[in-house]
Amino acid sequence: MRTGDTIAAISTPLGRGGIGIVRVSGPDARAIVERVLRFPDELPAWMPWSAMLASLVDADGHVVDQVVTTYFASPRSYTAEDVVEIACHGAPVVLRHALERLCQAGARLAEPGEFTLRAYINGRIDLPQAEAIRDLIDATTLYQARIAAQQAEGSVSRRLKPMKEQLLELIALLEAGIDFAEDDISVASAEEILRRLEPLEAAVAALAASFAYGKLVHEGFTLAIVGRPNVGKSSLFNRLLEQDRAIVTAIPGTTRDVVSETASLSGIPVKLLDTAGIRLGQDTVESLGIERSYQAMADADLTLVVVDASQDLTPEDETLIRRARKDGKTLVAANKSDLVRQVELPDALPVSARTGAGIEELRQAIVNIVVPEGRLEQDGGFITSLRHEQLLRESGEALSQARTATSLGIPHEMLLLDLYAALRPIDAITGATSADDILNRIFSTFCIGK
Ligand SMILES: Nc1nc2c(ncn2[C@@H]2O[C@H](COP(=O)(O)OP(=O)(O)OP(=O)(O)O)[C@@H](O)[C@H]2O)c(=O)[nH]1
Ligand SMILES: [Mg+2]
């Protein structure tokens, strides 16, 4: 991808809206915009971070829209280049016309993500921040947005920084011992190296392990609601969703196919699956639906088996509960608890989809099963990217090899290879360490003075 030229794109979603924004970034941003827009004054007086009124004209000079431009002067802009945003009225034809005119006037159509790529190339943000901006745009719950916003502010690199520092110090210590062995620099002892290595290895492993929770925040999980016909699965589904999405009737066998919708539980996106009631010996349509219920159960991260609290537990209920428990994580809800209680199931949560009783407890129980204990309170102390997790694991393995090598008394030259192997994946997350970084550290921390 070329850099240094001026790019343009429509930054708001395509479709009608109150306003739509075309963004231009690059050294010629202002000059190109001047060629396309008509300003009240002959020459617009560009003031950074302030707005100006202008007209968008077509090829014949007819005004097609009144627009507002905002100028962000380099380097204090999103891309760190000169940026002009043109706020048009949000008619797709107008936005497309503005973009075409800008391209005729010398701008290039931006590739997807190119504005953020430029922010990265120009050093305004690092890679985890760029990834977080993508996550922020994709957020479906406010909690996801909050975590992504923290990462966009640089929380991932901030967490990695002390680990990288410790690793670089250890590398510098060993390098100094090798390079200046005859200059009275004592060679670090195995105890000293292990004393530094062990907490580092633990910190890297802990951050990698935090992905178990981060993945949940990032991707959410799937909950299948299963049970006999008419026990109130669809009613519970609607309750958890807080909207009347699935059809509810008093006739058993109402739901024929899997209905899925995403809800937010404690800020974690949950894909809820409402399924056809499970019973034997039905018509073709219904038995096909039942097949899908079993499939949904197999695919889900958690199965909620619903039983009818106003009736005796049937052998079918029991079979289903057993099957669900064998398959994976399972919760049992005794619905219709507003009616006369019949079922005495010690592990079942009494709920009523009709009155809403027990629904909050059910939500909490779902979260408790899926979310690793106590993690929900944590703010940003975890990673949400698979790429980061894999790189951290790689780094952790190299550190563990370094630890073994130290215990075996393997020469420091070899040990350093492991340490550099541990540094490389961290560099791949946060940005490269240069040879100078290490040299400076050797010279500054050891006062060699030669
Ligand atoms: N009293 C009472 N009735 C309920 C409750 N939940 C659901 N019902 C009623 O039970 C009947 C069946 O509800 P559904 O939600 O359609 O049940 P389902 O399990 O989805 O049924 P199928 O789709 O046929 O398998 C409806 O008449 C609901 O109004 C509840 O908590 N209390
Ligand atoms: Mg149903």
mmCIF file with all atom_site columns, C-alpha atoms in Angstrom, residues 95-196:
data_model
loop_
_atom_site.group_PDB
_atom_site.id
_atom_site.type_symbol
_atom_site.label_atom_id
_atom_site.label_alt_id
_atom_site.label_comp_id
_atom_site.label_asym_id
_atom_site.label_entity_id
_atom_site.label_seq_id
_atom_site.pdbx_PDB_ins_code
_atom_site.Cartn_x
_atom_site.Cartn_y
_atom_site.Cartn_z
_atom_site.occupancy
_atom_site.B_iso_or_equiv
_atom_site.pdbx_formal_charge
_atom_site.auth_seq_id
_atom_site.auth_comp_id
_atom_site.auth_asym_id
_atom_site.auth_atom_id
_atom_site.pdbx_PDB_model_num
ATOM 1   C CA . LEU A 1 95  ? -21.584 11.322  -0.644 1.00 0.00 ? 95  LEU A CA 1
ATOM 2   C CA . ARG A 1 96  ? -20.595 9.293   -3.684 1.00 0.00 ? 96  ARG A CA 1
ATOM 3   C CA . HIS A 1 97  ? -20.465 12.465  -5.787 1.00 0.00 ? 97  HIS A CA 1
ATOM 4   C CA . ALA A 1 98  ? -18.221 14.187  -3.218 1.00 0.00 ? 98  ALA A CA 1
ATOM 5   C CA . LEU A 1 99  ? -15.913 11.191  -3.213 1.00 0.00 ? 99  LEU A CA 1
ATOM 6   C CA . GLU A 1 100 ? -15.769 11.029  -7.025 1.00 0.00 ? 100 GLU A CA 1
ATOM 7   C CA . ARG A 1 101 ? -14.939 14.721  -7.233 1.00 0.00 ? 101 ARG A CA 1
ATOM 8   C CA . LEU A 1 102 ? -12.198 14.354  -4.625 1.00 0.00 ? 102 LEU A CA 1
ATOM 9   C CA . CYS A 1 103 ? -10.682 11.495  -6.608 1.00 0.00 ? 103 CYS A CA 1
ATOM 10  C CA . GLN A 1 104 ? -10.830 13.527  -9.818 1.00 0.00 ? 104 GLN A CA 1
ATOM 11  C CA . ALA A 1 105 ? -9.095  16.334  -7.929 1.00 0.00 ? 105 ALA A CA 1
ATOM 12  C CA . GLY A 1 106 ? -6.153  14.111  -6.989 1.00 0.00 ? 106 GLY A CA 1
ATOM 13  C CA . ALA A 1 107 ? -7.155  11.955  -4.025 1.00 0.00 ? 107 ALA A CA 1
ATOM 14  C CA . ARG A 1 108 ? -6.914  8.177   -4.098 1.00 0.00 ? 108 ARG A CA 1
ATOM 15  C CA . LEU A 1 109 ? -9.737  5.935   -2.892 1.00 0.00 ? 109 LEU A CA 1
ATOM 16  C CA . ALA A 1 110 ? -8.673  4.606   0.532  1.00 0.00 ? 110 ALA A CA 1
ATOM 17  C CA . GLU A 1 111 ? -8.388  0.861   1.070  1.00 0.00 ? 111 GLU A CA 1
ATOM 18  C CA . PRO A 1 112 ? -10.351 -0.634  4.004  1.00 0.00 ? 112 PRO A CA 1
ATOM 19  C CA . GLY A 1 113 ? -8.631  0.313   7.262  1.00 0.00 ? 113 GLY A CA 1
ATOM 20  C CA . GLU A 1 114 ? -6.120  2.553   5.532  1.00 0.00 ? 114 GLU A CA 1
ATOM 21  C CA . PHE A 1 115 ? -6.716  5.580   7.772  1.00 0.00 ? 115 PHE A CA 1
ATOM 22  C CA . THR A 1 116 ? -5.890  3.478   10.827 1.00 0.00 ? 116 THR A CA 1
ATOM 23  C CA . LEU A 1 117 ? -2.961  1.882   8.992  1.00 0.00 ? 117 LEU A CA 1
ATOM 24  C CA . ARG A 1 118 ? -1.562  5.360   8.438  1.00 0.00 ? 118 ARG A CA 1
ATOM 25  C CA . ALA A 1 119 ? -2.016  6.229   12.099 1.00 0.00 ? 119 ALA A CA 1
ATOM 26  C CA . TYR A 1 120 ? 0.051   3.116   12.846 1.00 0.00 ? 120 TYR A CA 1
ATOM 27  C CA . ILE A 1 121 ? 2.713   3.725   10.187 1.00 0.00 ? 121 ILE A CA 1
ATOM 28  C CA . ASN A 1 122 ? 3.067   7.308   11.364 1.00 0.00 ? 122 ASN A CA 1
ATOM 29  C CA . GLY A 1 123 ? 3.650   6.055   14.899 1.00 0.00 ? 123 GLY A CA 1
ATOM 30  C CA . ARG A 1 124 ? 0.586   7.655   16.447 1.00 0.00 ? 124 ARG A CA 1
ATOM 31  C CA . ILE A 1 125 ? -0.747  4.305   17.622 1.00 0.00 ? 125 ILE A CA 1
ATOM 32  C CA . ASP A 1 126 ? 0.795   0.858   18.059 1.00 0.00 ? 126 ASP A CA 1
ATOM 33  C CA . LEU A 1 127 ? -0.559  -2.412  16.715 1.00 0.00 ? 127 LEU A CA 1
ATOM 34  C CA . PRO A 1 128 ? -2.689  -3.371  19.754 1.00 0.00 ? 128 PRO A CA 1
ATOM 35  C CA . GLN A 1 129 ? -4.271  0.087   19.625 1.00 0.00 ? 129 GLN A CA 1
ATOM 36  C CA . ALA A 1 130 ? -5.106  -0.336  15.941 1.00 0.00 ? 130 ALA A CA 1
ATOM 37  C CA . GLU A 1 131 ? -6.630  -3.737  16.687 1.00 0.00 ? 131 GLU A CA 1
ATOM 38  C CA . ALA A 1 132 ? -8.629  -2.205  19.534 1.00 0.00 ? 132 ALA A CA 1
ATOM 39  C CA . ILE A 1 133 ? -10.108 0.455   17.244 1.00 0.00 ? 133 ILE A CA 1
ATOM 40  C CA . ARG A 1 134 ? -11.420 -2.343  15.041 1.00 0.00 ? 134 ARG A CA 1
ATOM 41  C CA . ASP A 1 135 ? -12.866 -4.082  18.131 1.00 0.00 ? 135 ASP A CA 1
ATOM 42  C CA . LEU A 1 136 ? -14.462 -0.848  19.299 1.00 0.00 ? 136 LEU A CA 1
ATOM 43  C CA . ILE A 1 137 ? -16.243 -0.448  15.977 1.00 0.00 ? 137 ILE A CA 1
ATOM 44  C CA . ASP A 1 138 ? -17.383 -4.084  16.153 1.00 0.00 ? 138 ASP A CA 1
ATOM 45  C CA . ALA A 1 139 ? -18.553 -3.867  19.787 1.00 0.00 ? 139 ALA A CA 1
ATOM 46  C CA . THR A 1 140 ? -22.093 -5.113  20.398 1.00 0.00 ? 140 THR A CA 1
ATOM 47  C CA . THR A 1 141 ? -22.223 -4.430  24.140 1.00 0.00 ? 141 THR A CA 1
ATOM 48  C CA . LEU A 1 142 ? -21.144 -1.356  26.101 1.00 0.00 ? 142 LEU A CA 1
ATOM 49  C CA . TYR A 1 143 ? -18.793 -3.500  28.188 1.00 0.00 ? 143 TYR A CA 1
ATOM 50  C CA . GLN A 1 144 ? -17.030 -4.661  25.016 1.00 0.00 ? 144 GLN A CA 1
ATOM 51  C CA . ALA A 1 145 ? -16.788 -1.034  23.908 1.00 0.00 ? 145 ALA A CA 1
ATOM 52  C CA . ARG A 1 146 ? -15.304 -0.016  27.278 1.00 0.00 ? 146 ARG A CA 1
ATOM 53  C CA . ILE A 1 147 ? -12.639 -2.723  27.127 1.00 0.00 ? 147 ILE A CA 1
ATOM 54  C CA . ALA A 1 148 ? -11.811 -1.859  23.512 1.00 0.00 ? 148 ALA A CA 1
ATOM 55  C CA . ALA A 1 149 ? -11.610 1.841   24.402 1.00 0.00 ? 149 ALA A CA 1
ATOM 56  C CA . GLN A 1 150 ? -9.097  1.078   27.163 1.00 0.00 ? 150 GLN A CA 1
ATOM 57  C CA . GLN A 1 151 ? -7.038  -0.935  24.710 1.00 0.00 ? 151 GLN A CA 1
ATOM 58  C CA . ALA A 1 152 ? -7.286  1.834   22.117 1.00 0.00 ? 152 ALA A CA 1
ATOM 59  C CA . GLU A 1 153 ? -5.733  4.075   24.775 1.00 0.00 ? 153 GLU A CA 1
ATOM 60  C CA . GLY A 1 154 ? -2.801  1.666   24.929 1.00 0.00 ? 154 GLY A CA 1
ATOM 61  C CA . SER A 1 155 ? -3.657  -0.616  27.879 1.00 0.00 ? 155 SER A CA 1
ATOM 62  C CA . VAL A 1 156 ? -2.232  -3.757  26.236 1.00 0.00 ? 156 VAL A CA 1
ATOM 63  C CA . SER A 1 157 ? 1.170   -2.244  25.587 1.00 0.00 ? 157 SER A CA 1
ATOM 64  C CA . ARG A 1 158 ? 1.175   -0.683  29.047 1.00 0.00 ? 158 ARG A CA 1
ATOM 65  C CA . ARG A 1 159 ? 0.657   -4.115  30.575 1.00 0.00 ? 159 ARG A CA 1
ATOM 66  C CA . LEU A 1 160 ? 3.390   -5.631  28.438 1.00 0.00 ? 160 LEU A CA 1
ATOM 67  C CA . LYS A 1 161 ? 5.860   -2.847  29.088 1.00 0.00 ? 161 LYS A CA 1
ATOM 68  C CA . PRO A 1 162 ? 7.167   -4.008  32.497 1.00 0.00 ? 162 PRO A CA 1
ATOM 69  C CA . MET A 1 163 ? 7.587   -7.566  31.183 1.00 0.00 ? 163 MET A CA 1
ATOM 70  C CA . LYS A 1 164 ? 9.523   -6.311  28.203 1.00 0.00 ? 164 LYS A CA 1
ATOM 71  C CA . GLU A 1 165 ? 11.627  -4.088  30.469 1.00 0.00 ? 165 GLU A CA 1
ATOM 72  C CA . GLN A 1 166 ? 12.541  -7.018  32.720 1.00 0.00 ? 166 GLN A CA 1
ATOM 73  C CA . LEU A 1 167 ? 13.395  -9.170  29.734 1.00 0.00 ? 167 LEU A CA 1
ATOM 74  C CA . LEU A 1 168 ? 15.577  -6.468  28.185 1.00 0.00 ? 168 LEU A CA 1
ATOM 75  C CA . GLU A 1 169 ? 17.374  -5.950  31.475 1.00 0.00 ? 169 GLU A CA 1
ATOM 76  C CA . LEU A 1 170 ? 18.128  -9.631  31.725 1.00 0.00 ? 170 LEU A CA 1
ATOM 77  C CA . ILE A 1 171 ? 19.377  -9.687  28.139 1.00 0.00 ? 171 ILE A CA 1
ATOM 78  C CA . ALA A 1 172 ? 21.558  -6.649  28.817 1.00 0.00 ? 172 ALA A CA 1
ATOM 79  C CA . LEU A 1 173 ? 22.939  -8.287  31.952 1.00 0.00 ? 173 LEU A CA 1
ATOM 80  C CA . LEU A 1 174 ? 23.961  -11.430 30.067 1.00 0.00 ? 174 LEU A CA 1
ATOM 81  C CA . GLU A 1 175 ? 25.257  -9.542  27.015 1.00 0.00 ? 175 GLU A CA 1
ATOM 82  C CA . ALA A 1 176 ? 27.402  -7.371  29.291 1.00 0.00 ? 176 ALA A CA 1
ATOM 83  C CA . GLY A 1 177 ? 28.774  -10.431 31.040 1.00 0.00 ? 177 GLY A CA 1
ATOM 84  C CA . ILE A 1 178 ? 29.797  -11.924 27.701 1.00 0.00 ? 178 ILE A CA 1
ATOM 85  C CA . ASP A 1 179 ? 31.107  -8.805  25.957 1.00 0.00 ? 179 ASP A CA 1
ATOM 86  C CA . PHE A 1 180 ? 32.993  -7.348  28.880 1.00 0.00 ? 180 PHE A CA 1
ATOM 87  C CA . ALA A 1 181 ? 34.033  -10.497 30.658 1.00 0.00 ? 181 ALA A CA 1
ATOM 88  C CA . GLU A 1 182 ? 37.627  -9.383  30.974 1.00 0.00 ? 182 GLU A CA 1
ATOM 89  C CA . ASP A 1 183 ? 36.620  -5.907  32.209 1.00 0.00 ? 183 ASP A CA 1
ATOM 90  C CA . ASP A 1 184 ? 35.671  -6.805  35.766 1.00 0.00 ? 184 ASP A CA 1
ATOM 91  C CA . ILE A 1 185 ? 31.995  -7.203  34.939 1.00 0.00 ? 185 ILE A CA 1
ATOM 92  C CA . SER A 1 186 ? 30.949  -10.156 37.017 1.00 0.00 ? 186 SER A CA 1
ATOM 93  C CA . VAL A 1 187 ? 29.023  -12.862 35.213 1.00 0.00 ? 187 VAL A CA 1
ATOM 94  C CA . ALA A 1 188 ? 25.485  -13.182 36.542 1.00 0.00 ? 188 ALA A CA 1
ATOM 95  C CA . SER A 1 189 ? 24.968  -16.233 38.731 1.00 0.00 ? 189 SER A CA 1
ATOM 96  C CA . ALA A 1 190 ? 22.362  -18.872 37.935 1.00 0.00 ? 190 ALA A CA 1
ATOM 97  C CA . GLU A 1 191 ? 20.439  -17.832 41.083 1.00 0.00 ? 191 GLU A CA 1
ATOM 98  C CA . GLU A 1 192 ? 20.388  -14.217 39.956 1.00 0.00 ? 192 GLU A CA 1
ATOM 99  C CA . ILE A 1 193 ? 19.121  -15.201 36.511 1.00 0.00 ? 193 ILE A CA 1
ATOM 100 C CA . LEU A 1 194 ? 16.435  -17.493 37.935 1.00 0.00 ? 194 LEU A CA 1
ATOM 101 C CA . ARG A 1 195 ? 15.366  -14.829 40.409 1.00 0.00 ? 195 ARG A CA 1
ATOM 102 C CA . ARG A 1 196 ? 14.631  -12.555 37.441 1.00 0.00 ? 196 ARG A CA 1
#
